Coordinates of C-alpha atoms and ligand atoms in Angstrom, one line a residue:
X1 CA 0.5 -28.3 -0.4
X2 CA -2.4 -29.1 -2.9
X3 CA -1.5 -29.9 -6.4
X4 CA -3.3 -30.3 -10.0
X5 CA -4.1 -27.4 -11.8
X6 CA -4.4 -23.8 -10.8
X7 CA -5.9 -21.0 -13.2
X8 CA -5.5 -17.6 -11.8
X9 CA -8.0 -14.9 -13.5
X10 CA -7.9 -11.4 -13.3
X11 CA -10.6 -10.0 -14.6
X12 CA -10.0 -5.8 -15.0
X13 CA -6.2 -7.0 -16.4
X14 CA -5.4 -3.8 -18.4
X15 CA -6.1 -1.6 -15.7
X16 CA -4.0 0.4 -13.4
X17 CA -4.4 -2.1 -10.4
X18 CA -3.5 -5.3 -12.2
X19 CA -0.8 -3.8 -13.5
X20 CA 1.4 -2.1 -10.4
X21 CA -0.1 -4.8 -7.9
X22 CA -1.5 -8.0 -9.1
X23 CA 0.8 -9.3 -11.3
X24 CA 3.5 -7.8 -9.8
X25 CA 3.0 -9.9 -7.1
X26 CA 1.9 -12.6 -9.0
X27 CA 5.8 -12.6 -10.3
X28 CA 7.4 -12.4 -7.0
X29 CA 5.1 -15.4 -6.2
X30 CA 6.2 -17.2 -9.6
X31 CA 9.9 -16.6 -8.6
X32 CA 10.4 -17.6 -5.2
X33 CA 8.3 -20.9 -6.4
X34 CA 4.8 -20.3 -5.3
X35 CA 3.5 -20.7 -8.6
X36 CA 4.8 -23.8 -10.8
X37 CA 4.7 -23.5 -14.1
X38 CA 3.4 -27.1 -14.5
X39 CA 0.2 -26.5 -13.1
X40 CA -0.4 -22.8 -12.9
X41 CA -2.1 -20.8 -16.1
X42 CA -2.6 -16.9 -15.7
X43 CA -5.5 -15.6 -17.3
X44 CA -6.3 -11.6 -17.9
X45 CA -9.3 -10.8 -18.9
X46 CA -10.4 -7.1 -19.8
X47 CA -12.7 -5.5 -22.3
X48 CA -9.5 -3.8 -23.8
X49 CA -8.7 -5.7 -27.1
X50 CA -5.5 -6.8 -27.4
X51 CA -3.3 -10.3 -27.7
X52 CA -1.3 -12.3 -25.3
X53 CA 2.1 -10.7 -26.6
X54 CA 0.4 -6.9 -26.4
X55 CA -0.5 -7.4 -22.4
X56 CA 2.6 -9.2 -21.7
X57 CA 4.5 -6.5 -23.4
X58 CA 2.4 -4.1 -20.8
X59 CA 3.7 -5.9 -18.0
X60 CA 6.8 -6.4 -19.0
X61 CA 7.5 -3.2 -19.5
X62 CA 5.9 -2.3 -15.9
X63 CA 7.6 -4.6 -14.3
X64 CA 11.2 -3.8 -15.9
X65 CA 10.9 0.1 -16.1
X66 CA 8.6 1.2 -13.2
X67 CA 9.2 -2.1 -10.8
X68 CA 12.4 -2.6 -11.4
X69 CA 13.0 -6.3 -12.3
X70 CA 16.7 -6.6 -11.9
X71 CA 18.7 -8.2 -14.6
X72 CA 19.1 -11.5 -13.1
X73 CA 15.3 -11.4 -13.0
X74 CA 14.9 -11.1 -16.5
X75 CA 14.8 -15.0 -17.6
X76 CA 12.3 -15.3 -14.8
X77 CA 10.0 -12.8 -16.3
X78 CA 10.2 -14.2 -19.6
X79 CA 8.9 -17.4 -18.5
X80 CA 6.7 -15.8 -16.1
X81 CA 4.9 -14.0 -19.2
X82 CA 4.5 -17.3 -21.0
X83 CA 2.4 -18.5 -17.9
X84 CA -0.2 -14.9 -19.2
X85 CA -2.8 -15.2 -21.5
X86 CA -5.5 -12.7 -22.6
X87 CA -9.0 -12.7 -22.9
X88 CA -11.0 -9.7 -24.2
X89 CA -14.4 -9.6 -23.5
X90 CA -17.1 -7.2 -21.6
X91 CA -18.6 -7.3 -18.2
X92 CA -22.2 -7.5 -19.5
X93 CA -22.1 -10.6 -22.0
X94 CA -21.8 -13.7 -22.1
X95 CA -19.5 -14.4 -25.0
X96 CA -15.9 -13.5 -23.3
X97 CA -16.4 -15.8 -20.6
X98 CA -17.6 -18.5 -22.3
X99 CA -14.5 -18.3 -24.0
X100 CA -12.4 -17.9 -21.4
X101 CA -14.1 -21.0 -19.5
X102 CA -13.5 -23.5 -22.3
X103 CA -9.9 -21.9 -21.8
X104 CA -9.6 -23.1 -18.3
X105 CA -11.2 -26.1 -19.0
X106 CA -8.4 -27.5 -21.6
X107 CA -5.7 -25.7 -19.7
X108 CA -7.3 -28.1 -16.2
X109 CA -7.9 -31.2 -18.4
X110 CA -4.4 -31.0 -20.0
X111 CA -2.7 -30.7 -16.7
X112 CA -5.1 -32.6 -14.5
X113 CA -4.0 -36.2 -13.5
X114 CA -6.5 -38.7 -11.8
X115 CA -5.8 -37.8 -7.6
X116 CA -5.6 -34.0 -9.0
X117 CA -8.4 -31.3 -7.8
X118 CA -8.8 -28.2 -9.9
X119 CA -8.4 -25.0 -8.3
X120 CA -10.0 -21.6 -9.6
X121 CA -9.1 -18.1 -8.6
X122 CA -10.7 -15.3 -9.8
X123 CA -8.7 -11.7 -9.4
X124 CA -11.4 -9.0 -9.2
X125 CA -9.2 -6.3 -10.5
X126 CA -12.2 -4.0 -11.6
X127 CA -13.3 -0.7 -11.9
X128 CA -16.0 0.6 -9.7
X129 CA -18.4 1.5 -11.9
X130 CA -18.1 -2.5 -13.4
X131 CA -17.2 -4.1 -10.2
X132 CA -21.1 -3.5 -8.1
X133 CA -23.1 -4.6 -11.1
X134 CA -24.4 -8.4 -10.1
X135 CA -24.7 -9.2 -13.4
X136 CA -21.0 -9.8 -13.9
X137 CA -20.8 -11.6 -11.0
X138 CA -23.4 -13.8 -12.1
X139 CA -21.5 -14.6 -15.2
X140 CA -18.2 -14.9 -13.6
X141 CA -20.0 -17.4 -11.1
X142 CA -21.1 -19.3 -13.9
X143 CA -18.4 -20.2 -15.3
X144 CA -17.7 -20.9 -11.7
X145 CA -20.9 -23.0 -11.7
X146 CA -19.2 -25.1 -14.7
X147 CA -16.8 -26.9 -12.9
X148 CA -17.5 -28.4 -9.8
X149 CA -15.0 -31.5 -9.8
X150 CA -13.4 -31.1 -7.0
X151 CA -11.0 -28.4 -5.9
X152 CA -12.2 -25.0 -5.3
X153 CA -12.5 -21.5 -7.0
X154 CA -12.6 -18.5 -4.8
X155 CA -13.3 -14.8 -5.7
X156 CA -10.9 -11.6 -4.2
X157 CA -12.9 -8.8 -4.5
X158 CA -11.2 -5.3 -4.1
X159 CA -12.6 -2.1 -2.2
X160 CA -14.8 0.2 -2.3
X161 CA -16.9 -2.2 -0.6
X162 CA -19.9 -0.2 -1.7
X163 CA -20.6 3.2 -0.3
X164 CA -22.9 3.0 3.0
X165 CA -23.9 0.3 4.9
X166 CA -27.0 0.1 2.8
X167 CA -25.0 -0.1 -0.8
X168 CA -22.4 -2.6 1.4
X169 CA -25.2 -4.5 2.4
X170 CA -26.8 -5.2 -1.0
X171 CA -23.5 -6.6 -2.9
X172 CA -22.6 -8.7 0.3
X173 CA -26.3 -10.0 -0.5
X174 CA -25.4 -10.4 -4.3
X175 CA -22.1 -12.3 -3.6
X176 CA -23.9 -14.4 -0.9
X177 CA -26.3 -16.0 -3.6
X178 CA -23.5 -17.4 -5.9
X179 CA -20.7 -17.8 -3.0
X180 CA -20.0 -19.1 0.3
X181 CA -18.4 -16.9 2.4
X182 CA -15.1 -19.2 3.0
X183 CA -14.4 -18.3 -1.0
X184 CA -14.9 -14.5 -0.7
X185 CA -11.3 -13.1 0.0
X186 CA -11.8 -9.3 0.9
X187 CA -9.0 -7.8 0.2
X188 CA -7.7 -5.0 2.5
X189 CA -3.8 -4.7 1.5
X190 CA -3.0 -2.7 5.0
X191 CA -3.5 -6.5 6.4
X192 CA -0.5 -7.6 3.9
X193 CA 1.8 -5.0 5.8
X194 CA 4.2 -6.7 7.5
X195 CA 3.9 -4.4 11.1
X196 CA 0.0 -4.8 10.6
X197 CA 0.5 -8.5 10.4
X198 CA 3.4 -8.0 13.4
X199 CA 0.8 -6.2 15.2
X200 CA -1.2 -8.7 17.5
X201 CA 2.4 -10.7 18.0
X202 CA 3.9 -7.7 19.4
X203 CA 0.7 -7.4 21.9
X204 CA 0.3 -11.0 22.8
X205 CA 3.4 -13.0 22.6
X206 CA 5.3 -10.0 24.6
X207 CA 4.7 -10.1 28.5
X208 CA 5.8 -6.4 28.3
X209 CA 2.4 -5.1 26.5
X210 CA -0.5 -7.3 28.3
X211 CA -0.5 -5.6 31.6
X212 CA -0.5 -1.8 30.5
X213 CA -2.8 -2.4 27.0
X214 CA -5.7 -0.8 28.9
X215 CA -7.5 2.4 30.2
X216 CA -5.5 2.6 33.3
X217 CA -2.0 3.4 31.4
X218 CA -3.0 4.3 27.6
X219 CA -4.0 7.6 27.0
X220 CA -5.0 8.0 23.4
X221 CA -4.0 5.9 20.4
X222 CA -2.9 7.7 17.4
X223 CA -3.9 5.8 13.7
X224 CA -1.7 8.3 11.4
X225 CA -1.9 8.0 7.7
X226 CA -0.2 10.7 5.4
X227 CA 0.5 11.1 2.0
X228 CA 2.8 14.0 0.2
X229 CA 0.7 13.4 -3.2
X230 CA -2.9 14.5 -4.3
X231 CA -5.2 12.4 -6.3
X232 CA -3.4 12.6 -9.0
X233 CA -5.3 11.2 -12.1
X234 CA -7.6 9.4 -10.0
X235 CA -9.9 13.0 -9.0
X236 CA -12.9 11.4 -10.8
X237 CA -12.7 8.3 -8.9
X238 CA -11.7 10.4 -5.3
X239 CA -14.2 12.4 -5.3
X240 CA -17.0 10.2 -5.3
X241 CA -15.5 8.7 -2.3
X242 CA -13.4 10.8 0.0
X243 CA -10.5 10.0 2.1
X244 CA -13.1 8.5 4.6
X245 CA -14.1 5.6 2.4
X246 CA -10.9 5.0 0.1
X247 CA -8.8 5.2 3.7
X248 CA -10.2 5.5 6.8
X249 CA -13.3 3.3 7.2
X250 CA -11.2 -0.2 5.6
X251 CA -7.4 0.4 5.9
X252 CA -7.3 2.2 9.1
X253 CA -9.9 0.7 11.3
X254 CA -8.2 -2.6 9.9
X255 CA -5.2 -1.3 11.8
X256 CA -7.9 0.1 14.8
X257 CA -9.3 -3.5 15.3
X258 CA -5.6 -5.2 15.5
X259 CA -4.9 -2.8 18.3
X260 CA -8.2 -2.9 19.8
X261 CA -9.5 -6.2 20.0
X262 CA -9.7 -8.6 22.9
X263 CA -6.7 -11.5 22.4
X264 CA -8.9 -14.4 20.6
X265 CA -8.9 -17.6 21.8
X266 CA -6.6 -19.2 19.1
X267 CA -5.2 -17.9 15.8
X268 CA -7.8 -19.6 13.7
X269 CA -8.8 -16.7 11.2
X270 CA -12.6 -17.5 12.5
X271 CA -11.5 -16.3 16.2
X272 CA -9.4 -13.7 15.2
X273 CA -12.0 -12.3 12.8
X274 CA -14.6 -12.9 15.9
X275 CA -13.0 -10.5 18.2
X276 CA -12.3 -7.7 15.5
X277 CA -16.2 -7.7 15.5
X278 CA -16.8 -7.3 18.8
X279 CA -14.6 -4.2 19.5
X280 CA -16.1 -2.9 16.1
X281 CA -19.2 -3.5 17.5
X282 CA -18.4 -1.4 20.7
X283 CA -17.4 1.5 19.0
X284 CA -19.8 5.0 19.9
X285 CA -21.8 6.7 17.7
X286 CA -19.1 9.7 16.1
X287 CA -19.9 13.1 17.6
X288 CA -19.5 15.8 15.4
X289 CA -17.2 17.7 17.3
X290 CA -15.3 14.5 17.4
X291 CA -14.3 15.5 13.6
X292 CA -12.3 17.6 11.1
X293 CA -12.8 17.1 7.5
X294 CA -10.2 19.1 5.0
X295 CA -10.0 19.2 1.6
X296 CA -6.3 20.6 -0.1
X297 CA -6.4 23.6 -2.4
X298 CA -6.2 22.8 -6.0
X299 CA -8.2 19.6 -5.8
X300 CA -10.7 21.0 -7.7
X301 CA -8.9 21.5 -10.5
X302 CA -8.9 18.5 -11.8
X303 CA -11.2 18.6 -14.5
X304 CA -12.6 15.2 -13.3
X305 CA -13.9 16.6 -9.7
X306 CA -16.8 18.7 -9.8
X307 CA -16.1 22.7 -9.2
X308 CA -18.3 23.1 -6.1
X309 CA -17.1 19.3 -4.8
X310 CA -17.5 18.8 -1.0
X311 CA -15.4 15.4 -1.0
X312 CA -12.5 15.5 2.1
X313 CA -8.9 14.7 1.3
X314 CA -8.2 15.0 4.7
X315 CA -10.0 13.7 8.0
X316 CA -9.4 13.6 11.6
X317 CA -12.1 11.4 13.1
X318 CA -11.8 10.7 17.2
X319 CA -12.9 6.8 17.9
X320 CA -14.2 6.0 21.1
X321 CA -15.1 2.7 22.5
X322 CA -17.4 1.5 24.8
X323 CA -16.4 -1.4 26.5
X324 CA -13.9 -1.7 30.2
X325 CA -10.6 -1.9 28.3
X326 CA -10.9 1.1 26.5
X327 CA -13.8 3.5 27.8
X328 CA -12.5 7.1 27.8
X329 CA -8.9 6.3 25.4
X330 CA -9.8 8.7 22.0
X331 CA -9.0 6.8 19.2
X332 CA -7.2 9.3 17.1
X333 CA -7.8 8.4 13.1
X334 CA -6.0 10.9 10.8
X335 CA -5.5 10.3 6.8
X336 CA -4.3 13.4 4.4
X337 CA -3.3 13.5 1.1
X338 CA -1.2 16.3 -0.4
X339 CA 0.3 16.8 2.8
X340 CA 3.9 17.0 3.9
X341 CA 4.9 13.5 4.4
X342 CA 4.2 10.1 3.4
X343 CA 4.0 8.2 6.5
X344 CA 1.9 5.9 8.2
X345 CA 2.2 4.8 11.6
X346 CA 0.5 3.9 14.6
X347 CA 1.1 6.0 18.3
X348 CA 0.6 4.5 21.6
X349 CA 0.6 7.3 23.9
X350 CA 1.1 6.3 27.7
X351 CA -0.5 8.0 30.9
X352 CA 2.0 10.1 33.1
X353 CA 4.1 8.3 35.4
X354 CA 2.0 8.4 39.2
X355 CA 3.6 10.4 41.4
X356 CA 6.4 11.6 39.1
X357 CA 9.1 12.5 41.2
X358 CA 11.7 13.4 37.9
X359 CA 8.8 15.4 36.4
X360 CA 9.3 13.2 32.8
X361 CA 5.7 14.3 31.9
X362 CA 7.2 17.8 30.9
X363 CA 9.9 16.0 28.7
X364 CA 7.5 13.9 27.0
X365 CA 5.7 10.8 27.8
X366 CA 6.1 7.2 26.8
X367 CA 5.0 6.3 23.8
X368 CA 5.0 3.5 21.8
X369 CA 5.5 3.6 17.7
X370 CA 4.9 1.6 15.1
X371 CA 6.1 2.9 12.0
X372 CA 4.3 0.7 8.5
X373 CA 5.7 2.8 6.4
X374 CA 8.2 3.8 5.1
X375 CA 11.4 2.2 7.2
X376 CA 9.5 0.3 9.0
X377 CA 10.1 0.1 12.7
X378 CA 8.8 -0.3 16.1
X379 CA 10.1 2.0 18.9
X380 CA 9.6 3.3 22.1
X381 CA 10.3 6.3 23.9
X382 CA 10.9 6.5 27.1
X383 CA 12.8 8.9 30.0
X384 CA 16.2 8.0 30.9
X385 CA 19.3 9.7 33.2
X386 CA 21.0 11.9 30.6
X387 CA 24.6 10.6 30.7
X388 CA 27.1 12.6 32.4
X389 CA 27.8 13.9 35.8
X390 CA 24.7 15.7 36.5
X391 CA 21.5 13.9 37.7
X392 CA 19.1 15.0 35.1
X393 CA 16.6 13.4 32.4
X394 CA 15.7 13.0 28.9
X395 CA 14.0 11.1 26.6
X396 CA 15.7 8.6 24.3
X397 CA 14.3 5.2 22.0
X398 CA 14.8 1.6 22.2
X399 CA 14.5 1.2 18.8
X400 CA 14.0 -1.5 16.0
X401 CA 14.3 -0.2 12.5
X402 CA 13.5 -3.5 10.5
X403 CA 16.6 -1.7 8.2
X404 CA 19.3 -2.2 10.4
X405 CA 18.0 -5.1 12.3
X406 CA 17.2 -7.2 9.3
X407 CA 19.7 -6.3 7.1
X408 CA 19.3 -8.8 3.7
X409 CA 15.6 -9.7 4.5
X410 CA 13.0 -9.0 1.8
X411 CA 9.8 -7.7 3.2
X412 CA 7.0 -8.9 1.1
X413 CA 4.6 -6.8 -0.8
X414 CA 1.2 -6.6 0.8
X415 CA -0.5 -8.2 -2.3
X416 CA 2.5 -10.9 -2.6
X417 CA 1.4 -12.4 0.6
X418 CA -2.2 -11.6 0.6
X419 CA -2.4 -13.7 -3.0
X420 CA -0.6 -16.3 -1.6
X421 CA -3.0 -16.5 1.1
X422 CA -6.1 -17.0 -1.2
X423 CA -4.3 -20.0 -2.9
X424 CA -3.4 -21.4 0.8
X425 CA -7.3 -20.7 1.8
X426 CA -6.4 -18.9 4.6
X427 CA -8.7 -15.8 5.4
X428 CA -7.6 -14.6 8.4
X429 CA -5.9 -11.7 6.7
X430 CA -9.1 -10.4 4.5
X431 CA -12.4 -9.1 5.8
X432 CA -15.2 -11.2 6.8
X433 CA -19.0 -9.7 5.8
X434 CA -19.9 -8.8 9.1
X435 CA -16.9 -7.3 9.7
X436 CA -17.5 -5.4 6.9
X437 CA -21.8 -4.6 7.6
X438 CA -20.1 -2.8 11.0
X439 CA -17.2 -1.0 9.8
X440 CA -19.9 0.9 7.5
X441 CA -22.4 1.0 10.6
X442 CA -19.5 3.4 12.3
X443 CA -18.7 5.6 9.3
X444 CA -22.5 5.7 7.6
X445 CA -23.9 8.1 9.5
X446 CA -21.1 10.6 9.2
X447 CA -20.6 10.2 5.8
X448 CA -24.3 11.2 5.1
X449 CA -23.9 13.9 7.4
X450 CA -21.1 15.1 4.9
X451 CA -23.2 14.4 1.9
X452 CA -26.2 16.7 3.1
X453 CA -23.6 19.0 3.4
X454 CA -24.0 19.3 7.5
X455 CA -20.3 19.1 7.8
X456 CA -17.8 20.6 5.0
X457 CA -14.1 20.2 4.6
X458 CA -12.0 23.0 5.6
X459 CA -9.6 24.5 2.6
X460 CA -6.0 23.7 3.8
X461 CA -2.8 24.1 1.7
X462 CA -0.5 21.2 -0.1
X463 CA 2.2 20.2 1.5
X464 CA 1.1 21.6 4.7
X465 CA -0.2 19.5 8.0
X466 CA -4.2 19.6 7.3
X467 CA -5.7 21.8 8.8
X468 CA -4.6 23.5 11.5
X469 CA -7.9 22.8 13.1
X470 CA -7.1 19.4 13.2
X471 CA -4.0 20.1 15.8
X472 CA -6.3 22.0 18.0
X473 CA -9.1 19.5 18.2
X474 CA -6.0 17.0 19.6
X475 CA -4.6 20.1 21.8
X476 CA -8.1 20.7 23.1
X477 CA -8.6 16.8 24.2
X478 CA -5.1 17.9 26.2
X479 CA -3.5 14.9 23.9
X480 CA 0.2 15.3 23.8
X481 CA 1.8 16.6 21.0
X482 CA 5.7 16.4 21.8
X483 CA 6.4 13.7 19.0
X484 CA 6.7 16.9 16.4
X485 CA 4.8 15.6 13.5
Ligands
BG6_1 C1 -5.4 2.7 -1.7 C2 -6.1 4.0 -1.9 O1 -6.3 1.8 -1.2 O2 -4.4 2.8 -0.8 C3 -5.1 5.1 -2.4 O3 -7.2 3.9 -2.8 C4 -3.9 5.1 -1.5 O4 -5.7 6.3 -2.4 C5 -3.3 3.7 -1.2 O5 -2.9 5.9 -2.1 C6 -2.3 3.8 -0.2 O6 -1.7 2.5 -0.1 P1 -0.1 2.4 0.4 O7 0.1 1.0 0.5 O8 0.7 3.1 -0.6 O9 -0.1 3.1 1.7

């Protein structure tokens, strides 16, 4: 592992993100040993003014009441917080960074030996409206520019990714002047899960899988995600992007590629991130009738979202690719909030059995899940011989809740690992640009569509499944329903 000193920055530190995922997982890092304490310095930065103590009070707080640091954690945390400092200072002047550069720089000359490389990572923990504006990112590069001994600084920008291909496009253009794509670490915490990251193991280290992953025995793929909560608090922020953008088009088309894509040709993040292209590359324009937008009742009453606001809470949006593994398998996206479950998982419905002789079609077909969340777990259902006298069928699992079968294992956060991952400098797990340029190229049109008002989100109740429209656009495609969602 590289050594000499490490500042971590992140910038948009009194906000709402920072606080319930980046240094959260910055102190799971810190105690498992990830993050030494003699070379690592934590910087916040925020426009907020407040001290060191104030912010690590914040997080302290956070991490005790709400995160639930246990006792024996508590020393950790202590000298965890004396790792934070704070920098107050806006987006749009100089001033703040200056200061926190000439930070950095003492923190990296005190702890730097002769054979030691700096090493620069700059947390973009930032609000929307802050985070597109170049001119930030033209000050944070510069004191980027500053230091060029050696070592490395890298950037993690968080979604929205802009708006539209167009918007995308532009700050992919603005990051592209001041870095190199090897130091831009999109961040996409679906690829932290742990059954995302299983996902392409399970499909090509398991002999079972690479026969059947195909037209010829897959019927439809569901991509399920659900949550039992509105917007809460966020309603300003929702609605000017919709469950398309702030779900569908980065976390769930992640999990789309990873089930998709051909096998690449090693595991190097370059081939890997290769292949992801291609099948997003091959996927067909969206149909309209290939879609079901919803929006729950009393989402408008946040005083935040606009009375008359077309914005969809809920979308069902049928994927279909065009290439010879998949031509003709729907892709089945779905992603709710305020609806009766949180759940995400992923649904690999097989083709009836040829020539069916026990007639298992009418008890159900076989299916494979992968459950992310909660409980994760992979199973698979599938007919057997009911036991007993009698020669008859039913269906039953094989399955593997990670629960039972890992009983004492920790399952990392998503951010834990994806962090650790930028200070390793290994990108396979974050979004390359073009990856990015043509998972907007699928959703843009449809999203403008919405925004002329062409397509409008049905009313459907909390709590509830969507709406029911939803269910008969998958009854109509004749897609089974027996899993009772
Ligand atoms: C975020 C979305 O990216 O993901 C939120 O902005 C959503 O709206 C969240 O609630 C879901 O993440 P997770 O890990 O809780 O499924």
């Amino acid at each position: 592992p590289e050594t000499g000193p490490l500042s971590i920055i992140v910038l948009g530190a009194s906000g709402d993100l920072a606080k319930k995922k980046t240094f959260p997982a910055l102190f799971n890092l810190y105690r498992q040993g990830f993050l030494p304490s003699d070379q690592v310095q934590i910087y916040g930065y925020a426009r907020t003014k407040i001290s060191d103590d104030e912010l690590r009070d914040r997080l302290r707080s956070y991490l005790v009441h709400d995160n639930g640091a246990s006792p024996e954690q508590l020393d950790d945390l202590s000298k965890f917080l004396q790792l934070i400092k704070y920098v107050s200072g806006s987006y749009d002047s100089e001033d703040g960074f200056c200061l926190l550069d000439k930070d950095i720089s003492e923190h990296e000359s005190k702890k730097k030996s002769a054979e030691d490389s700096s090493r620069r990572l700059f947390y973009l923990a930032l609000p929307p409206s802050v985070y597109p504006s170049a001119y930030n990112i033209v000050l944070i590069c510069c004191i980027c520019f500053l230091f060029l001994a050696g070592g490395w600084t890298r950037i993690v920008v968080e979604k929205p990714f802009g708006r539209d291909l167009e918007s995308a496009e532009q700050l992919s253009a603005q990051i592209a002047e001041l870095f190199d794509e090897p130091q831009i670490y999109r961040i996409d915490h679906y690829l932290g899960k742990e059954l995302v990251q299983n996902m392409l193991v399970l499909r090509f280290a398991n002999r079972f899988f690479l026969p059947c992953w195909n037209r010829d025995n897959i019927d439809n793929v569901q991509i399920v995600f659900r949550e039992n909560f509105g917007t809460e608090g966020r309603g300003g922020y929702f609605d000017q992007y919709g469950i398309i953008r702030d779900i569908i088009q980065n976390h769930l088309l992640q999990v789309f590629c990873l089930v998709a894509m051909e096998k690449p040709i090693s595991l190097k993040p370059e081939h890997i991130r290769d292949e992801k292209v291609k099948v997003l590359e091959s996927v067909l324009p969206i149909n309209d009738d290939d879609v079901v937008l919803g929006q729950y009742e009393g989402y408008r009453d946040d005083p935040t979202v606009p009375d008359h606001s077309n914005t969809p809470t809920f979308a069902t949006v049928i994927l279909r690719i065009h290439n010879e593994r998949w031509e003709g398998v729907p892709f089945i996206i779905k992603a709710g909030k305020a609806l009766n479950s949180r759940k995400a998982d992923i649904r690999v419905q097989f083709k009836d059995v040829p020539g069916d002789i026990y007639k298992c079609s009418k008890k159900g077909r076989n299916e494979l899940v992968i459950r992310l969340q909660p409980s994760e777990a992979i199973y698979m259902k599938l007919t057997v011989k009911k036991p007993g006298l009698e020669m008859s069928t039913e269906q039953s699992e094989l399955d593997l809740s990670y629960r039972q079968r890992y009983q004492g294992v920790t399952i990392p956060e998503a951010y834990e690992r994806l962090i650790l991952d930028t200070i390793r400098g290994d990108q396979q797990h974050f979004v390359r640009r073009d990856e990015l340029k043509a998972s907007w190229e699928i959703f843009t049109p449809l999203l403008h569509r919405i925004e002329n008002g062409e397509l409008k989100p049905i009313p459907y109740k909390p709590g509830s499944r969507g709406p029911t429209e939803a269910d008969e656009l998958l009854k109509e495609a004749g897609y089974d329903q027996t899993h009772g969602y």
